[in-house]
Coordinates of C-alpha atoms in Angstrom, one line a residue:
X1 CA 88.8 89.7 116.2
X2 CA 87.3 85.8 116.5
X3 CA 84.5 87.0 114.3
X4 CA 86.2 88.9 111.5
X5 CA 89.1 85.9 111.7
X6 CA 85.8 83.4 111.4
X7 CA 83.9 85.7 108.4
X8 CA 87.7 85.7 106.6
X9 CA 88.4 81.9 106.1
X10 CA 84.7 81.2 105.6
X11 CA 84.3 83.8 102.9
X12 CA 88.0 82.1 101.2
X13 CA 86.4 78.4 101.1
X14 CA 83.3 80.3 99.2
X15 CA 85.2 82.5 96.7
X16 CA 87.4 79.7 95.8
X17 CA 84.9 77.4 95.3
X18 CA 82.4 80.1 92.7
X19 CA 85.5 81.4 91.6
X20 CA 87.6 77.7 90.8
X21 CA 91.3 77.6 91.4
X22 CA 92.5 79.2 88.1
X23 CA 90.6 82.2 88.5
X24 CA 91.2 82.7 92.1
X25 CA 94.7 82.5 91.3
X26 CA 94.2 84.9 88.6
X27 CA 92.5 87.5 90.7
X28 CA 95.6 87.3 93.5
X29 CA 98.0 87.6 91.0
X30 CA 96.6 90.4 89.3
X31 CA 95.6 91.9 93.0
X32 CA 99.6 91.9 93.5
X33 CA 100.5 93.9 90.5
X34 CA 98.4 97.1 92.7
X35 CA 99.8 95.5 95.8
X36 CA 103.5 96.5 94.4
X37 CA 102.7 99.7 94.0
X38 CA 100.4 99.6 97.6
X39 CA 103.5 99.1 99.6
X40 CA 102.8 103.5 99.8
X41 CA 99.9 102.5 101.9
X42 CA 102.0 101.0 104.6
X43 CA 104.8 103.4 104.4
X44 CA 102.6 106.3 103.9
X45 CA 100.6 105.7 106.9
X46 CA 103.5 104.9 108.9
X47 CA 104.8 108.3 107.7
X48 CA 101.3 110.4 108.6
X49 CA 100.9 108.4 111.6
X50 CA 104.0 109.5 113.4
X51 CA 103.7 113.3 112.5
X52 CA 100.4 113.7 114.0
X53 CA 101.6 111.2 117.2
X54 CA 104.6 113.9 117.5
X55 CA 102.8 117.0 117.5
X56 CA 99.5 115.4 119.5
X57 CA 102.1 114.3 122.0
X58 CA 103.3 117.5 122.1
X59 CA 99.5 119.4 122.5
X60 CA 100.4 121.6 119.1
X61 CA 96.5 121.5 118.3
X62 CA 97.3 124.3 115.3
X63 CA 99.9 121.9 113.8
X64 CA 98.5 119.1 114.2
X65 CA 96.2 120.4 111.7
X66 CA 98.7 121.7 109.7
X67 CA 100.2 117.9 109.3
X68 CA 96.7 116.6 108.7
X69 CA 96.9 118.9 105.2
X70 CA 100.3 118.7 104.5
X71 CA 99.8 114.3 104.6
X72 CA 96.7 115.2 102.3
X73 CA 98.5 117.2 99.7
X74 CA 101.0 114.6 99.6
X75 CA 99.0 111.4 99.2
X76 CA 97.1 113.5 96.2
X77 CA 99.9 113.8 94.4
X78 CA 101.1 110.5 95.4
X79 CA 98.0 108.9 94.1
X80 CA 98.2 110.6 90.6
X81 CA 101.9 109.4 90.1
X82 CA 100.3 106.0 91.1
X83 CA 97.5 106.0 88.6
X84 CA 100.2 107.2 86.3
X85 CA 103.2 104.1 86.9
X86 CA 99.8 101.8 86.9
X87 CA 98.4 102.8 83.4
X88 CA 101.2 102.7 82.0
X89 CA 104.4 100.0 83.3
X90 CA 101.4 97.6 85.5
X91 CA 99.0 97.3 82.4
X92 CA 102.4 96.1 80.2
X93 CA 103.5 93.8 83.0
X94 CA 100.1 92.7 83.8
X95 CA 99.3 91.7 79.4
X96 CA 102.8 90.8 78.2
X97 CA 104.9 89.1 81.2
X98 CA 102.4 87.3 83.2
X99 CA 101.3 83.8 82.9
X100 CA 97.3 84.4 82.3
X101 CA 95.5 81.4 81.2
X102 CA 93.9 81.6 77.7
X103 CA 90.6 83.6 77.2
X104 CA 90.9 85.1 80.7
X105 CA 93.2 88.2 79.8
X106 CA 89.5 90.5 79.0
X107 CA 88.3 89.9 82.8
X108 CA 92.2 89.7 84.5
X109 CA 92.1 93.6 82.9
X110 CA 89.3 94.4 84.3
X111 CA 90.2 92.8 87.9
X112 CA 92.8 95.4 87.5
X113 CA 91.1 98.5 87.1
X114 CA 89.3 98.0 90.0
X115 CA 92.4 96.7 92.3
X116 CA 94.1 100.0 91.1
X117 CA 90.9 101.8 91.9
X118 CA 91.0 100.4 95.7
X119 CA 94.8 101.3 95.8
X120 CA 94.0 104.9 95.1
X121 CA 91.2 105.3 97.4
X122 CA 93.9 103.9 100.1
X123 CA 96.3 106.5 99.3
X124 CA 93.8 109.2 99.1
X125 CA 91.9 108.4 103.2
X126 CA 95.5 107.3 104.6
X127 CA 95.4 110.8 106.5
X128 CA 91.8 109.9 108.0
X129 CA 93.0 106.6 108.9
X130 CA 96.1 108.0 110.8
X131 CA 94.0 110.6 112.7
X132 CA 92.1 108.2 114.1
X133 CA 94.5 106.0 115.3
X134 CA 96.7 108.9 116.6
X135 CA 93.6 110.0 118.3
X136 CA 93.7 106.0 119.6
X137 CA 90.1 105.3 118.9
X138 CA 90.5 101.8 118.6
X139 CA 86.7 101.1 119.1
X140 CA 85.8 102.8 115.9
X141 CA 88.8 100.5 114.3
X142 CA 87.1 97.4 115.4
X143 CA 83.9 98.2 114.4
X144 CA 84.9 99.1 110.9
X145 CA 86.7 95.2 110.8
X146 CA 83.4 94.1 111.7
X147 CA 81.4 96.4 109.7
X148 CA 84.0 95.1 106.9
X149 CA 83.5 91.8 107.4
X150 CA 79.8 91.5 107.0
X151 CA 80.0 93.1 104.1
X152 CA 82.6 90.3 102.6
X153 CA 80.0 88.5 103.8
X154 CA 77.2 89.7 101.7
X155 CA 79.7 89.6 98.6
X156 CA 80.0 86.0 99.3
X157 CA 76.2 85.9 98.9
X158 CA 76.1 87.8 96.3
X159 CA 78.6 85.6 94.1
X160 CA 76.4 82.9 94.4
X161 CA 73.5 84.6 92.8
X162 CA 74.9 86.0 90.2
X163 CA 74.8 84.8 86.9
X164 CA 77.7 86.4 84.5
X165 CA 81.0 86.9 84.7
X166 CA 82.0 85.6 88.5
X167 CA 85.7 87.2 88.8
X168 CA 84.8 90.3 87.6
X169 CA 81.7 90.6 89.7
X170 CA 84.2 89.7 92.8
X171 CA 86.7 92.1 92.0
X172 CA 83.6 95.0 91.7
X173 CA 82.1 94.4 94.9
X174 CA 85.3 93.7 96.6
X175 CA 85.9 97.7 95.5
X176 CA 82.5 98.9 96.3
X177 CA 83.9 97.1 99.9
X178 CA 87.2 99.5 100.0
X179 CA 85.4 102.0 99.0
X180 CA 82.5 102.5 101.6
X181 CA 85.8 101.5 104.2
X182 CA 87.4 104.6 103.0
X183 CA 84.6 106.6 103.3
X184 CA 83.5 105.5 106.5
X185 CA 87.4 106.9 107.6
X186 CA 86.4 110.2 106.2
X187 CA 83.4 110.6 107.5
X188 CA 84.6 110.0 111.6
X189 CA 87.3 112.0 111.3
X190 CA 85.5 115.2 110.1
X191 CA 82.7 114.5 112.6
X192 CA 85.1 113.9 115.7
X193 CA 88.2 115.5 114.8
X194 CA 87.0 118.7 112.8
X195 CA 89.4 121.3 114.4
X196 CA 92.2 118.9 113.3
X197 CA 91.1 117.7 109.7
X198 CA 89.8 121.0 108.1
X199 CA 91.6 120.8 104.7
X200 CA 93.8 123.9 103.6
X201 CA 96.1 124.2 101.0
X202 CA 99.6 124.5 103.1
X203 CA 102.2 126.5 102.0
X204 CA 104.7 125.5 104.8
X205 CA 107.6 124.6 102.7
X206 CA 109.6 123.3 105.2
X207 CA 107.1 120.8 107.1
X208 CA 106.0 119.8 103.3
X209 CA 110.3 118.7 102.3
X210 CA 110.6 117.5 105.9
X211 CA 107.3 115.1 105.8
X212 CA 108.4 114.4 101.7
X213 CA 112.1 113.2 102.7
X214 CA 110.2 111.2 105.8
X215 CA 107.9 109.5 104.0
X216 CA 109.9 109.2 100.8
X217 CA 112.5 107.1 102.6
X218 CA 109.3 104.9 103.8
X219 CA 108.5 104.4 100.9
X220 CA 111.6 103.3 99.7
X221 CA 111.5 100.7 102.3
X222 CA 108.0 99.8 101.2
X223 CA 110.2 98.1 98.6
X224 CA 110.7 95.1 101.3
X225 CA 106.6 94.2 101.3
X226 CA 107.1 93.9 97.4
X227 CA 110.5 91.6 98.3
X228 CA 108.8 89.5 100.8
X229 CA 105.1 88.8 99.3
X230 CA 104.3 90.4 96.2
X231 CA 108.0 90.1 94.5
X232 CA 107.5 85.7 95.3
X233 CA 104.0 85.8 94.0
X234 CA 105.3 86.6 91.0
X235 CA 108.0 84.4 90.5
X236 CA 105.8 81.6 91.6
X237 CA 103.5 82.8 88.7
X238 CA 106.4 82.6 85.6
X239 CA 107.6 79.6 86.8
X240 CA 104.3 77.2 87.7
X241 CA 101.3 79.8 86.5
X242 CA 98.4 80.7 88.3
X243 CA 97.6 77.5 90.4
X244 CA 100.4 78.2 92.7
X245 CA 99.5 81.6 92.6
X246 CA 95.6 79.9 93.8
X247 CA 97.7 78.4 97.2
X248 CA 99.5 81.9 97.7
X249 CA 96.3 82.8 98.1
X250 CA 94.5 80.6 100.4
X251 CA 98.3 81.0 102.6
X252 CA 97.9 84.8 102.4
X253 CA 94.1 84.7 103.7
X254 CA 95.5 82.8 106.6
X255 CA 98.3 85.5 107.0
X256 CA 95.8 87.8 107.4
X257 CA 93.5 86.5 109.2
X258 CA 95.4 85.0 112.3
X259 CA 97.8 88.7 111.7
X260 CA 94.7 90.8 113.1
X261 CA 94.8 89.0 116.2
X262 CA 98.0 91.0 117.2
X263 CA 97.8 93.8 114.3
X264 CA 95.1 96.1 116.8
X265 CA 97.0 95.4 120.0
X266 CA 99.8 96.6 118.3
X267 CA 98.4 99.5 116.3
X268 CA 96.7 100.2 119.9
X269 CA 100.5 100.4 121.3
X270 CA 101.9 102.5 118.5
X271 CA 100.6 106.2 119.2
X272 CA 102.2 105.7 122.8
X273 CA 105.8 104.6 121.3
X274 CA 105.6 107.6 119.7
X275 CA 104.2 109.9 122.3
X276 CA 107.0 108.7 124.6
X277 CA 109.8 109.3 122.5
X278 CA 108.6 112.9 121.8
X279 CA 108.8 113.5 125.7
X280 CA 111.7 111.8 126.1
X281 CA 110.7 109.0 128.3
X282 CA 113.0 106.6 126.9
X283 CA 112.6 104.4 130.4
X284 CA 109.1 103.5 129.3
X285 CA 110.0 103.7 125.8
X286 CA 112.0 100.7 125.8
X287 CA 109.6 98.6 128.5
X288 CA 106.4 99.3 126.7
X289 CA 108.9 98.1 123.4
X290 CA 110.1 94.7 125.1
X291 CA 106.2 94.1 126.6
X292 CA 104.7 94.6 123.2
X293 CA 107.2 92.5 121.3
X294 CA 106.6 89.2 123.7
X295 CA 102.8 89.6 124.6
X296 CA 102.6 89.4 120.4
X297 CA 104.5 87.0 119.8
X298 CA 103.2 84.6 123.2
X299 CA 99.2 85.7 121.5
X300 CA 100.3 84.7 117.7
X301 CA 101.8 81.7 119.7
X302 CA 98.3 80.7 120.9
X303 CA 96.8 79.9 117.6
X304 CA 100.0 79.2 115.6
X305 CA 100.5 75.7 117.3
X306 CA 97.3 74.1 117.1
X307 CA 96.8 75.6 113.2
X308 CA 100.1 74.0 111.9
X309 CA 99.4 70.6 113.8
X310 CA 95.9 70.9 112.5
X311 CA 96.6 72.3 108.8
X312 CA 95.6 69.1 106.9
X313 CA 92.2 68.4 109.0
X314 CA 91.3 72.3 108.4
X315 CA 91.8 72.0 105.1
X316 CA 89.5 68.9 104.3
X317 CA 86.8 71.1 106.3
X318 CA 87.3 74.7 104.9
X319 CA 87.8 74.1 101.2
X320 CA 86.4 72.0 98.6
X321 CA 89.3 72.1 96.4
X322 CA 92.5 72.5 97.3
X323 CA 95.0 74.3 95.7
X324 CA 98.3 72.0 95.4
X325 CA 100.9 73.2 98.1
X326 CA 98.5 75.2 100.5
X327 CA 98.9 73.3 103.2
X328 CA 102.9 73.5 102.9
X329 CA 102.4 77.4 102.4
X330 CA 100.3 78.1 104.7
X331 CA 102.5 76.3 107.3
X332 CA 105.4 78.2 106.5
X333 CA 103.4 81.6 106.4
X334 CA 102.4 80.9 109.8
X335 CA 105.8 80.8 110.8
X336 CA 106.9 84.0 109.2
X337 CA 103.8 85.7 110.6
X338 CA 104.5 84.3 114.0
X339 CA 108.3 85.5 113.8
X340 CA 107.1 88.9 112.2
X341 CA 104.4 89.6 115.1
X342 CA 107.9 90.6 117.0
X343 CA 108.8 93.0 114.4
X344 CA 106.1 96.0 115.3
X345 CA 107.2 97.4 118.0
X346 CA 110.8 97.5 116.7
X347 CA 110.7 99.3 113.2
X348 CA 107.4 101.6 114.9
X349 CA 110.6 102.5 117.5
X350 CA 113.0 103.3 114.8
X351 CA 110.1 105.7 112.9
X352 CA 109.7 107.7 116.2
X353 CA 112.7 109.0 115.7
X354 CA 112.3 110.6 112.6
X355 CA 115.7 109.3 111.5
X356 CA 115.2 106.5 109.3
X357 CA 117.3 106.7 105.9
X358 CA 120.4 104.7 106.9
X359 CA 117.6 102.2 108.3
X360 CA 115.6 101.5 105.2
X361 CA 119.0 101.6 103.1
X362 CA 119.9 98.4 105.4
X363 CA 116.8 96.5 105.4
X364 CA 115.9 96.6 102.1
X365 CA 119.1 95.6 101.0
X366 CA 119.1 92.2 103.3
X367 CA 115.1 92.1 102.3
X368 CA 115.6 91.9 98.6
X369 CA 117.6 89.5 98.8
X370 CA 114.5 87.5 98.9
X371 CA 114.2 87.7 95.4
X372 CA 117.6 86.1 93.4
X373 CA 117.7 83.7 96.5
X374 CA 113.8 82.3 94.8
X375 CA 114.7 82.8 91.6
X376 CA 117.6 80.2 91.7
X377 CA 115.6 78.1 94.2
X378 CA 112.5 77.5 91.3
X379 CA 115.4 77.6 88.6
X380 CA 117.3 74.6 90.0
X381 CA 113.7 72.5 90.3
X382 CA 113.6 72.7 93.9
X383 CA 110.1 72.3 95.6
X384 CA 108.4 75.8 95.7
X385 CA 108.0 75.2 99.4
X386 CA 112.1 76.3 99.8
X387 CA 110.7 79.5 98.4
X388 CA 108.9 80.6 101.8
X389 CA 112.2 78.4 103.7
X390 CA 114.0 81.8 102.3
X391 CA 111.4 84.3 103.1
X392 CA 111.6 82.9 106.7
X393 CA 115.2 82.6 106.6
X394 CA 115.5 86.4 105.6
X395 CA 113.2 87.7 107.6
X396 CA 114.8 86.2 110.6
X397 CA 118.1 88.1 110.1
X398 CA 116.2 91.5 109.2
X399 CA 114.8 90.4 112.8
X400 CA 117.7 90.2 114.6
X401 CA 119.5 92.9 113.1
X402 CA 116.7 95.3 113.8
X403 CA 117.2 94.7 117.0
X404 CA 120.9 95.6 116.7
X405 CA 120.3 98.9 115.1
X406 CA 117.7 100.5 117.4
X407 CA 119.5 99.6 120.7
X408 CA 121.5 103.2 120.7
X409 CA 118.1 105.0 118.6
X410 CA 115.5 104.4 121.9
X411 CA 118.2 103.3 124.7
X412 CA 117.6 99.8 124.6
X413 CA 120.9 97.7 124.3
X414 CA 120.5 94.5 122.4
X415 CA 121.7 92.5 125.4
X416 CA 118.9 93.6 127.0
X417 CA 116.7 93.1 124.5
X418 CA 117.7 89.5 124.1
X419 CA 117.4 89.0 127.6
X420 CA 113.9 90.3 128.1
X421 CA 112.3 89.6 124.4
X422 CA 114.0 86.9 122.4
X423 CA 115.1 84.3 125.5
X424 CA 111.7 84.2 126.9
X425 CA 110.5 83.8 123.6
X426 CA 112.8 81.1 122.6
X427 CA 112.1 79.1 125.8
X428 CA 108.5 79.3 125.6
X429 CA 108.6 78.1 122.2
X430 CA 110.5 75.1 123.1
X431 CA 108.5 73.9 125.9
X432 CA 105.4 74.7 124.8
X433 CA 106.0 73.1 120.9
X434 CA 107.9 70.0 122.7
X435 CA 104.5 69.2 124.6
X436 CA 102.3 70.3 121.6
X437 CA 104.2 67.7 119.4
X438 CA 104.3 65.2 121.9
X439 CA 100.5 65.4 121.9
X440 CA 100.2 64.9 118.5
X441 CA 100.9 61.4 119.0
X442 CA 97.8 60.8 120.2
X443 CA 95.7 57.5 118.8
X444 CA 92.3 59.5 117.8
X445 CA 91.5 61.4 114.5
X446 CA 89.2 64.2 113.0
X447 CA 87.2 66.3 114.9
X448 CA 88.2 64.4 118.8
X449 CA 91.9 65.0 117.4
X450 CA 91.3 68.9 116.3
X451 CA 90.0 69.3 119.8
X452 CA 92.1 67.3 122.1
X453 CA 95.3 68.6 120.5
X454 CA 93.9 72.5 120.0
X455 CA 93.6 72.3 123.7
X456 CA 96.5 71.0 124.7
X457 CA 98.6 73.4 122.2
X458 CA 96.8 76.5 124.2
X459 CA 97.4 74.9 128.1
X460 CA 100.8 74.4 126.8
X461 CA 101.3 77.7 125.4
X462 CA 99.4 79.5 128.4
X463 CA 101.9 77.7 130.9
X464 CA 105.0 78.3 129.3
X465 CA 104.2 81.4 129.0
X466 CA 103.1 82.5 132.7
X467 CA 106.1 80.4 134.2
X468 CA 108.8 81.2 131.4
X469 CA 107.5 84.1 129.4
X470 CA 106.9 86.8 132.2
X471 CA 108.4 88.3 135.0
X472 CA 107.4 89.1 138.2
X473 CA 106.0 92.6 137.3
X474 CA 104.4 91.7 134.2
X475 CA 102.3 88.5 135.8
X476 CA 101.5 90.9 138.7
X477 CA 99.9 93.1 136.2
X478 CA 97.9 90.0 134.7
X479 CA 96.6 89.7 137.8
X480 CA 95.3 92.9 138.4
X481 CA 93.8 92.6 134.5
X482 CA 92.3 89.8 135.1
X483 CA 90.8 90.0 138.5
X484 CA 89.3 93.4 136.9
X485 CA 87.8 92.2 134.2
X486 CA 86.6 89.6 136.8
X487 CA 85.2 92.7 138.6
X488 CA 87.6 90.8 141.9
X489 CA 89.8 93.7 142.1
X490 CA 90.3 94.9 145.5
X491 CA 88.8 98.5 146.4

């Protein structure tokens, strides 16, 4: 994960600085036109993913391939509404409401064709994706990040040497990327999994309606990604063009990047939350629920400190030129990420059940409130930085009210749940943040600074964490982890 977080803000500092500020901006903001319609992607897998947990969980080998199908015939058909809604309301949208600088709408068209040629392939392998992580082959997941990010790698290269059109070539490779990804999905599952991804064309009515109505009301509340990112990026484009789109940018990378640190440990986690619920073990259920939601937040923790007391001396290091208001975004990104990390475990809980309509009704309606609430914010001149104060503000009571909702779905009352996930949490935060700011007082600057005060963030972080953070049952099990891995474990 250090590597492919390394390889992800490198490759940013290079592609803004071939690609210049207006065009980066241009390619993110035509990227999110796809992205709207990718929030199927998300919901889709989330869908596929806790069909084939269920029936793996319950050793239905037969049906298991009979969901594999099903999923496929779904995301086909998906993916040629898709290509229809793109060709059609995105190309409008993307040539007569955005804010495209002048000369630049030729390549911004063809930066879209590509993005909506990377959507689709998404769509299309989602079922491969989901076997594997049903099967919980998390190996084969890391290796394709890697594998991924050397090959950003080697377009960053490759948009150094070459000579025409820069964002175009970018947006190319960047597909030829997704696509060898994809493939790569494909190509696993059929070699590993054959008995469970031999393709038929199902005619089982009722598993088709009954994985339609699931994954139709996940994608309905898809329509919170397109609230919380997408939906902003776009305001921010009408009302100050394409340069703030160029910071949304850099903040996103960031997202990203310090996101994977928690996104495999919890992807690892999620085949069991569903495996448990389909047995019944509700006793586990809700442990392994409350021991995934703090060991991601305490991890996020880790690196969240020192890279919001260290934003501004990162910045003069990583990029050439910087976008006006990264630093202030990516701040506040790092905080919703950070509060987010918590999130997991909760609506992968709630999606175990199978019951999920009345859920999705709730949060997207709190969600998209995200939306007017920027819309006035940028229309009565307020700094776009209040813009992400609302997303974090939002996303805080989805948070809480999450929690309230699942307590009677997994036997987990919210009492409980605030005992043993959001006080720890809370306290830890304190302490740990109290010191780290404390620290930041100290009289040295650049690299001695980054260093002293990086350190002290994670000793901070680590302590709280151990004393306040965990109780007796989980440090014990630390122990044991770590005196394994120290090959000191008693015999």
């Amino acid at each position: 994960m250090a590597f492919t977080l390394v390889v992800s803000l490198y490759t940013s500092r290079i592609v803004l600085k071939y690609l210049g500020i207006s065009d980066f901006g241009i390619f993110e903001i035509v990227g999110s036109i796809t992205a709207s319609f990718s929030f199927l992607i998300a919901s889709m897998t989330l869908a596929t993913q806790r069909y084939l947990n269920f029936t793996l969980g319950q050793n239905d080998s037969a049906k298991v391939s009979k969901v594999f199908s099903t999923a496929l015939n779904i995301h086909i058909g998906i993916s040629l509404v898709l290509l229809l809604l793109a060709e059609t309301v995105g190309l409008y949208f993307l040539n007569y409401h955005l804010n495209i600088p002048e000369g630049r709408m030729t390549a911004a068209n063809i930066v879209y064709q590509f993005s909506v040629g990377s959507t689709l392939l998404g769509i299309v392998f989602i079922p491969y994706n989901a076997l594997i992580i049903a099967h919980e082959k998390m190996s084969f997941i890391a290796g394709i990040s890697i594998v991924n990010a050397i090959l950003r790698l080697i377009i960053v290269y490759l948009l150094v040497v070459i000579d025409s059109d820069k964002l175009t070539a970018y947006a190319a490779l960047a597909f030829a990327v997704a696509m060898t990804v994809q493939a790569s999905y494909a190509f696993y599952s059929r070699r590993h999994f054959k008995e469970h991804c031999t393709y038929k064309l199902e005619r089982d009515k009722a598993l088709l309606k009954e994985m339609v109505s699931f994954s139709g009301w996940c994608t309905f509340g898809g329509v919170t990604a397109i609230c919380k990112s997408q939906g902003i990026n776009f305001i921010l484009n009408i009302f100050h063009g394409v340069t703030l789109n160029a910071a949304m940018g850099i903040a996103n990378r960031v997202a990203e990047a310090t996101n994977q640190l928690v996104a495999s440990f919890q992807t690892a986690s999620n085949p069991q939350i569903v495996k448990q619920y389909s047995c019944g073990e509700f006793d586990s259920l809700s442990t392994l629920v409350i021991r995934v939601s703090k060991f991601s937040y305490f991890l996020m923790l880790l690196v969240s400190i020192p890279l919001i007391l260290n934003t501004e001396f990162i910045f003069k290091i990583w990029l050439v030129e910087v976008p006006e208001y990264a630093p202030e975004f990516v701040k506040w990104m790092i905080l919703f990420v950070l509060t987010d990390s918590i999130a997991g475990p909760q609506w992968m809980s709630i999606l175990a059940t199978g019951k999920v309509r009345n859920y999705y009704l709730i949060e997207t309606a709190i969600t998209a409130l995200n939306i007017p609430l920027c819309i006035l914010v940028l229309y009565f001149h307020y700094s776009p930085v209040y813009v992400f104060i609302v997303r974090f503000a939002v996303n805080l009571v989805v948070l809480f009210w999450r929690a309230v909702y699942m307590q009677d779905k997994i036997q987990l009352p919210f009492k409980r749940y605030l005992k043993k996930v959001m006080a720890p949490i809370i306290a830890v935060s304190i302490s740990a943040g109290a010191i780290s700011i404390a620290a930041s007082n100290i009289p040295v600057q650049g690299v001695v600074r980054f260093f002293v005060l990086s350190a002290i963030s994670v000793l901070a972080v680590t302590a709280a964490t151990w004393i306040l953070g965990l109780d007796s049952n989980e440090r014990k099990s630390c122990k044991s982890l770590i005196l394994a891995k120290l090959g000191l474990s008693r015999q």
